[in-house]
mmCIF file of C-alpha atoms in Angstrom:
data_model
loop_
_atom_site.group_PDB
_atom_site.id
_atom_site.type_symbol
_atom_site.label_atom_id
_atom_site.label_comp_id
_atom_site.label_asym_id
_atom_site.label_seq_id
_atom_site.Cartn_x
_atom_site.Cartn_y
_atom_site.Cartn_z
ATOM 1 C CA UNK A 1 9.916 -21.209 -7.191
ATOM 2 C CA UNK A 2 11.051 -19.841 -3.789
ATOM 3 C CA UNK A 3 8.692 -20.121 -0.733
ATOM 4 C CA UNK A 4 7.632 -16.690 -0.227
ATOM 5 C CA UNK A 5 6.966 -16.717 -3.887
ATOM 6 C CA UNK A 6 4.112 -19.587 -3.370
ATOM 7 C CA UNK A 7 2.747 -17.368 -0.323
ATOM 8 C CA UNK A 8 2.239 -14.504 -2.044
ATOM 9 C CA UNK A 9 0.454 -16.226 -5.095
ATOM 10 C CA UNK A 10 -1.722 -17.753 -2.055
ATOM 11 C CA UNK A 11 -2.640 -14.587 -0.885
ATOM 12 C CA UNK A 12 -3.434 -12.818 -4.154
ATOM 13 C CA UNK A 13 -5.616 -15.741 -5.012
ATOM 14 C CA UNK A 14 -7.661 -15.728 -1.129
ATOM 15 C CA UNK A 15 -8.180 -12.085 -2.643
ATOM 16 C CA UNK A 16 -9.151 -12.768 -5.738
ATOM 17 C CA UNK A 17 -12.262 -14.181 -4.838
ATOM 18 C CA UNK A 18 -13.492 -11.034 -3.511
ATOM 19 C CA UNK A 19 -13.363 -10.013 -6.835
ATOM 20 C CA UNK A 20 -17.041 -9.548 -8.774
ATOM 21 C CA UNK A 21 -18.280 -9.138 -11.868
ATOM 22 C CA UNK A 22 -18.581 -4.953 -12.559
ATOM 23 C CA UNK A 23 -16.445 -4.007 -9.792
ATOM 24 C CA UNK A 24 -14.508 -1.048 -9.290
ATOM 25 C CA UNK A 25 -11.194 -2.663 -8.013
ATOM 26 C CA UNK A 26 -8.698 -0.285 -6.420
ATOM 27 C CA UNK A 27 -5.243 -1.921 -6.920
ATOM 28 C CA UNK A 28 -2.289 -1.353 -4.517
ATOM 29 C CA UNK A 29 1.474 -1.427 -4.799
ATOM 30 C CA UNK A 30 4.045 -3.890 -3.952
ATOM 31 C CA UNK A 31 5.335 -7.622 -4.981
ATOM 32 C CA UNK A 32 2.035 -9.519 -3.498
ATOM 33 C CA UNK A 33 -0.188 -7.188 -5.313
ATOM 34 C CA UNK A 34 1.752 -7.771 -8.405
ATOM 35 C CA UNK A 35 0.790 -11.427 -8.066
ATOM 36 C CA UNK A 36 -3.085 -10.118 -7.432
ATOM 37 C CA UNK A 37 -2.763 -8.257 -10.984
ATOM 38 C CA UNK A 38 -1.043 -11.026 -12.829
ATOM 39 C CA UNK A 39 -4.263 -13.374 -11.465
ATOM 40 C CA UNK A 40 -6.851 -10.476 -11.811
ATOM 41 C CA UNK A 41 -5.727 -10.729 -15.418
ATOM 42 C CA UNK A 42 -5.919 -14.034 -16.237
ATOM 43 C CA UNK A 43 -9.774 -14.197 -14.870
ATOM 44 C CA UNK A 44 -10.185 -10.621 -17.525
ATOM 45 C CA UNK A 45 -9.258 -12.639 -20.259
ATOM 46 C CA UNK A 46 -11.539 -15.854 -18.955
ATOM 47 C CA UNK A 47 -14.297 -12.939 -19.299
ATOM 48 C CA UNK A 48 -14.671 -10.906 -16.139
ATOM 49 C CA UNK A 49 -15.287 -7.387 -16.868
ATOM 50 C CA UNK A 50 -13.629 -4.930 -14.167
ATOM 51 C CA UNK A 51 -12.640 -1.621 -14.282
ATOM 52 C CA UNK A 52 -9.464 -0.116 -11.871
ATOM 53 C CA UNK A 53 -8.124 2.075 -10.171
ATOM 54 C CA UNK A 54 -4.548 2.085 -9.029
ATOM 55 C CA UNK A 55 -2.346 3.963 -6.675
ATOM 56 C CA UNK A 56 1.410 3.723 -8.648
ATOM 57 C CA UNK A 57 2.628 4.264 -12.112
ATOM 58 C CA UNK A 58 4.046 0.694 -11.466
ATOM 59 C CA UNK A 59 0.783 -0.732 -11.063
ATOM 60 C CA UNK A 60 -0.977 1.368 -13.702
ATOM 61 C CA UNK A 61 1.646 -0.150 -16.095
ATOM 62 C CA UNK A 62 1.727 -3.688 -14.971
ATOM 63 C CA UNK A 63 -2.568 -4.005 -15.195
ATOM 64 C CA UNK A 64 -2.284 -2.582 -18.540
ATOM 65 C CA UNK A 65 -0.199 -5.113 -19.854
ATOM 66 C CA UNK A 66 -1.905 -8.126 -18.161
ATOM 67 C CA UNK A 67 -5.505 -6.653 -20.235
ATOM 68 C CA UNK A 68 -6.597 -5.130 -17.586
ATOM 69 C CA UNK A 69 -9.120 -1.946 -17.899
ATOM 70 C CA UNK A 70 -7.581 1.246 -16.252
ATOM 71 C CA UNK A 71 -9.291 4.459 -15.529
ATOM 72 C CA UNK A 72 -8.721 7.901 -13.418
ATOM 73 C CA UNK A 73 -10.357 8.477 -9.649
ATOM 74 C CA UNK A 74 -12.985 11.170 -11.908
ATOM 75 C CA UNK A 75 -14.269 8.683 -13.731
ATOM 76 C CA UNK A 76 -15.340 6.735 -11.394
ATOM 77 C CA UNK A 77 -18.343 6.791 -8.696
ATOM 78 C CA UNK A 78 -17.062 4.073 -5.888
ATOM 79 C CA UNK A 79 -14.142 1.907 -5.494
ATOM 80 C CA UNK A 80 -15.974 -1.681 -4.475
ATOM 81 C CA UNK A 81 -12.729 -2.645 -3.053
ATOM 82 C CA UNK A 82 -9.415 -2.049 -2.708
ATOM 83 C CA UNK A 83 -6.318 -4.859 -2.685
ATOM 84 C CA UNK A 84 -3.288 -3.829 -1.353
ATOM 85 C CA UNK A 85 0.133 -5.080 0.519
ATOM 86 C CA UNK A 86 2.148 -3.695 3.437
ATOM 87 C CA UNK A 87 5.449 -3.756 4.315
ATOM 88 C CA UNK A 88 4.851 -4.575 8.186
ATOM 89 C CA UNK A 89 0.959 -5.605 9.693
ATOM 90 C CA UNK A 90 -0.170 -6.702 13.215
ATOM 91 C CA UNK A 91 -3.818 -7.219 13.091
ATOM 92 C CA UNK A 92 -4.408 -3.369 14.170
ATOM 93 C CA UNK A 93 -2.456 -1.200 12.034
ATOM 94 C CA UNK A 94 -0.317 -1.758 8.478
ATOM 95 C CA UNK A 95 3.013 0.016 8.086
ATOM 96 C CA UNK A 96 3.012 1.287 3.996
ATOM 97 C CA UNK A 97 5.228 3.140 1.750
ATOM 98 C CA UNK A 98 8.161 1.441 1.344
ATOM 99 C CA UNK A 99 7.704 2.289 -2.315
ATOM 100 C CA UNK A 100 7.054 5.606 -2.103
ATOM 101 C CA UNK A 101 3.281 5.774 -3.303
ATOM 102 C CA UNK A 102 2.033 5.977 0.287
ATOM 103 C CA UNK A 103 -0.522 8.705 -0.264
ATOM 104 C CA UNK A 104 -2.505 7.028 -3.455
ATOM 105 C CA UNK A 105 -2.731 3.935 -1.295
ATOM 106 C CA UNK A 106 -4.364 5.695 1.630
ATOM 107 C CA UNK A 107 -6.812 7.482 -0.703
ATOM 108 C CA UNK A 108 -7.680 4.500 -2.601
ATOM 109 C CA UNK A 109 -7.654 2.286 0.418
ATOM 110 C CA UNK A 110 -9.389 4.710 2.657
ATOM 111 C CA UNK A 111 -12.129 5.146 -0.048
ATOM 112 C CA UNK A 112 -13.058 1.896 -1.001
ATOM 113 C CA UNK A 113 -15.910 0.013 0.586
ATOM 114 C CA UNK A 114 -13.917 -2.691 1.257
ATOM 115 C CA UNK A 115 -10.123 -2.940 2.003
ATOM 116 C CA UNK A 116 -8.338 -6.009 2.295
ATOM 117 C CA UNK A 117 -4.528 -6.132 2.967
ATOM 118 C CA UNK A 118 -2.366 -9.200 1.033
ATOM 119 C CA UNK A 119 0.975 -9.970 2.911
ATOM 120 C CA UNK A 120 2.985 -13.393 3.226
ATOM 121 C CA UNK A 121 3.953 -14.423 6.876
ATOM 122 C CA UNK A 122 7.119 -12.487 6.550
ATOM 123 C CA UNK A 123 5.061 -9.473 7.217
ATOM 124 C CA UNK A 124 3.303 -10.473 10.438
ATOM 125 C CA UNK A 125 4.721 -8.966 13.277
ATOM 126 C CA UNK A 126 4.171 -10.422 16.692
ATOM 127 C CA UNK A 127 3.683 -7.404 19.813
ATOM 128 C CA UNK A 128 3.764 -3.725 19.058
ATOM 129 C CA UNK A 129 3.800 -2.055 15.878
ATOM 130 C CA UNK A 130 7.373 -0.922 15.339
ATOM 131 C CA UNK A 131 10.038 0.062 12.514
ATOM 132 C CA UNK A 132 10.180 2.357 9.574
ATOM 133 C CA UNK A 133 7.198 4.973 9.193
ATOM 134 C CA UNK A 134 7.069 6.604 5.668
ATOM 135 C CA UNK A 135 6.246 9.942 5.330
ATOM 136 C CA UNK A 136 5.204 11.872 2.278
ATOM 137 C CA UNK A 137 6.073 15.614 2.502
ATOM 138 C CA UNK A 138 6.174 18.852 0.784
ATOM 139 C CA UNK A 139 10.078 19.755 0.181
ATOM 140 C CA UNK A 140 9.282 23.060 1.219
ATOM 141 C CA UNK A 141 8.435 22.125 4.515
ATOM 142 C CA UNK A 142 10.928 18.993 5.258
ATOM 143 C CA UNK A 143 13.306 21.149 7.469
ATOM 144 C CA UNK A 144 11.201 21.929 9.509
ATOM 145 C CA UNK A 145 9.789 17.968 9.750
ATOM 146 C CA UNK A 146 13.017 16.643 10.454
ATOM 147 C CA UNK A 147 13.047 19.376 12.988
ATOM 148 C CA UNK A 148 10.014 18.726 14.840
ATOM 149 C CA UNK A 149 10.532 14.637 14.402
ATOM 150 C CA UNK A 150 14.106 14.732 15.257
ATOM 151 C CA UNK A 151 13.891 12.250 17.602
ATOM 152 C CA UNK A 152 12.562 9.607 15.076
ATOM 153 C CA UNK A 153 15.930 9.495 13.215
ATOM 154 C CA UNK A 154 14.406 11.231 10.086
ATOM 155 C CA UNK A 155 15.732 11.666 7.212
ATOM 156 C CA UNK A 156 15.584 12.173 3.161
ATOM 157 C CA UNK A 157 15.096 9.023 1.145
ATOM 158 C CA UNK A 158 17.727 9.696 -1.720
ATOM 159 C CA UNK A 159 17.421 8.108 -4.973
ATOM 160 C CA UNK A 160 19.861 5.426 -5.652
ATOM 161 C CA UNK A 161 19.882 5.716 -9.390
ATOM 162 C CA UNK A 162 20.254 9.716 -9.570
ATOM 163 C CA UNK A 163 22.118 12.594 -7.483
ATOM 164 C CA UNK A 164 19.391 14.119 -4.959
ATOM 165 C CA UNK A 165 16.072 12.560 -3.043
ATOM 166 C CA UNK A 166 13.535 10.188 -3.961
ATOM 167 C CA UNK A 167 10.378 12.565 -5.412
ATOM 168 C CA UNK A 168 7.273 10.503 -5.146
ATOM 169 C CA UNK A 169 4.304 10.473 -8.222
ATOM 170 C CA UNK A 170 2.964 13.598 -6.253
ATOM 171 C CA UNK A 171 6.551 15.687 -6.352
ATOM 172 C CA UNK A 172 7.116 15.519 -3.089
ATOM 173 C CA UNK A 173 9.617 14.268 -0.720
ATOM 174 C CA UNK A 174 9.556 11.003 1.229
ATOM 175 C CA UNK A 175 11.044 10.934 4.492
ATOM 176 C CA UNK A 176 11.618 7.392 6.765
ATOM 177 C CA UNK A 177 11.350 7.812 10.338
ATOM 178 C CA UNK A 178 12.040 5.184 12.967
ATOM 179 C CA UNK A 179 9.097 4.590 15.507
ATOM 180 C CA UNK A 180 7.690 2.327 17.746
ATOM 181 C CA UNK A 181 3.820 2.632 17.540
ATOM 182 C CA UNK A 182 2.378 2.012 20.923
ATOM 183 C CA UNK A 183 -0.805 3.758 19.452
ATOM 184 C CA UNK A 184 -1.144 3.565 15.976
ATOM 185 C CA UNK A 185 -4.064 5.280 15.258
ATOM 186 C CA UNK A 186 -3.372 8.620 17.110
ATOM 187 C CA UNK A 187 0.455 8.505 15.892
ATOM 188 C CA UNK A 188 -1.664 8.388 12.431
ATOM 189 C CA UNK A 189 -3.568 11.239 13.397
ATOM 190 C CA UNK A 190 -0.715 13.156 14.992
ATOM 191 C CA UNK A 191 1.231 13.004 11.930
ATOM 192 C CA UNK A 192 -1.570 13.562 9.676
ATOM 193 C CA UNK A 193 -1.973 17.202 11.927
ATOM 194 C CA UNK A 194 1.554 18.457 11.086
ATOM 195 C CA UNK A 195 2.013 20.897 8.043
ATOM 196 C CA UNK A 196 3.541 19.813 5.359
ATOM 197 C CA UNK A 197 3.051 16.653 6.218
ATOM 198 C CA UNK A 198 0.636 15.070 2.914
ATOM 199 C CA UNK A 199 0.606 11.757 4.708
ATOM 200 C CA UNK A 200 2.100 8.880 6.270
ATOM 201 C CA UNK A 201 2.093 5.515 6.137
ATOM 202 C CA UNK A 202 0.524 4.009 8.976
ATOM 203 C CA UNK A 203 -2.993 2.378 8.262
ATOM 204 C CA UNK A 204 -5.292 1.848 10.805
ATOM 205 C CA UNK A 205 -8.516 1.110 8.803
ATOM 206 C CA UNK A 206 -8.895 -2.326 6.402
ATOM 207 C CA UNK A 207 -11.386 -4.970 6.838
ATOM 208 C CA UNK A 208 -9.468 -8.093 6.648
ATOM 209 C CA UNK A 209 -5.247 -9.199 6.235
ATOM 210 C CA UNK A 210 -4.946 -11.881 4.290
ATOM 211 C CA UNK A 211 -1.841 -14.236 5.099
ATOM 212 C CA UNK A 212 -0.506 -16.360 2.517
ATOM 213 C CA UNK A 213 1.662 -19.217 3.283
ATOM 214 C CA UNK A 214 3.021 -22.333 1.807
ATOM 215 C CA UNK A 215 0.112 -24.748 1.653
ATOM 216 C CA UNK A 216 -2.727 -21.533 1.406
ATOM 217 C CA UNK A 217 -3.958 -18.472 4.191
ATOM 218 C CA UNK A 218 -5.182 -17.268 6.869
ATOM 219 C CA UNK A 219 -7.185 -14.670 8.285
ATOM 220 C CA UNK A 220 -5.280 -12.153 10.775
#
């Protein structure tokens, strides 16, 4: 097994241990929280009783298979807390999205009572915030984005296994912009105020990243 392998599984398990009995448990997207599910399922069949929530088909699928109860955002009353990955963190702000499902990770995320971010040191960025911002939009409106970002290099993410652009579990399309985040939170708010825009994948509210590394984790 690989390094960042080992990391990850340390992660997932620091984050496991948040985990209690009768929880609501909001699972995220991405290869560390895949690790989380696989774990999160071995403790289900050891006898914890847990009910999801999750914010990709992917993940939906994956928890299923491991024996893992799976329900719908009305069917619930609170997500206890939410365990998800990022694709870049500093220990202000989370860049998301990388795999599309940006939007069902900020409303799970955003909505749980507690949020806590998984990542393995490759993640950790020293200094500003800066690289590709994800951005879930209407395709009606994504001329005029890439109009009114054009100095973010944006563009289209286009599918690699089909003619045409990526369309995210919402419909929509996902553009990648290049930006250097000086202030996270009001680029997060900016974005968040242009139409068309459903949301974006900077994350300025969690309560703890979770680092995993070869020999265990830390706290960032």
């Amino acid at each position: 097994m690989i390094m960042t392998d080992h990391s990850k599984i340390n992660a997932a398990k620091a984050a496991l241990a948040y985990v209690k009995d009768g929880m609501c448990v909001g699972l995220g997207s991405g290869s560390t929280v895949r690790e989380f599910i696989r774990l999160l399922g071995e403790k289900v069949k050891l006898g914890l009783k847990v009910t999801c929530v999750t914010t990709s088909f992917d993940s939906r699928m994956l928890a299923i298979e491991h024996g893992i109860l799976v329900t719908e955002t009305d069917a619930i009353e609170d997500i206890d807390l939410a365990v998800d990955g990022a694709d870049k963190v500093t220990p202000d702000a989370l860049l998301k999205g990388g795999g599309g499902a940006l939007t069902r990770e900020k409303i799970i995320d955003y909505n749980a009572k507690k949020f806590i971010v998984i990542v393995d040191e490759s993640k950790v960025m020293d200094g500003v915030l800066e690289g590709e911002v994800n951005l879930e939009v209407l395709p009606f409106a994504s001329p005029l984005i890439m109009k009114k970002l054009k100095d973010y290099n944006p563009r289209v993410r286009m599918a690699k296994a089909k003619l045409g652009p990526v369309i995210s579990d919402n419909g929509s399309f996902i553009i990648d912009c290049d930006m250097k985040l000086e202030n996270p939170k009001k680029i997060e708010q900016w974005l968040k105020s242009i139409p068309g825009i459903i949301e974006n994948g900077i994350f300025t509210r969690f309560d703890m990243i979770i680092v995993g590394n070869e020999k265990g984790h830390r706290i960032l």
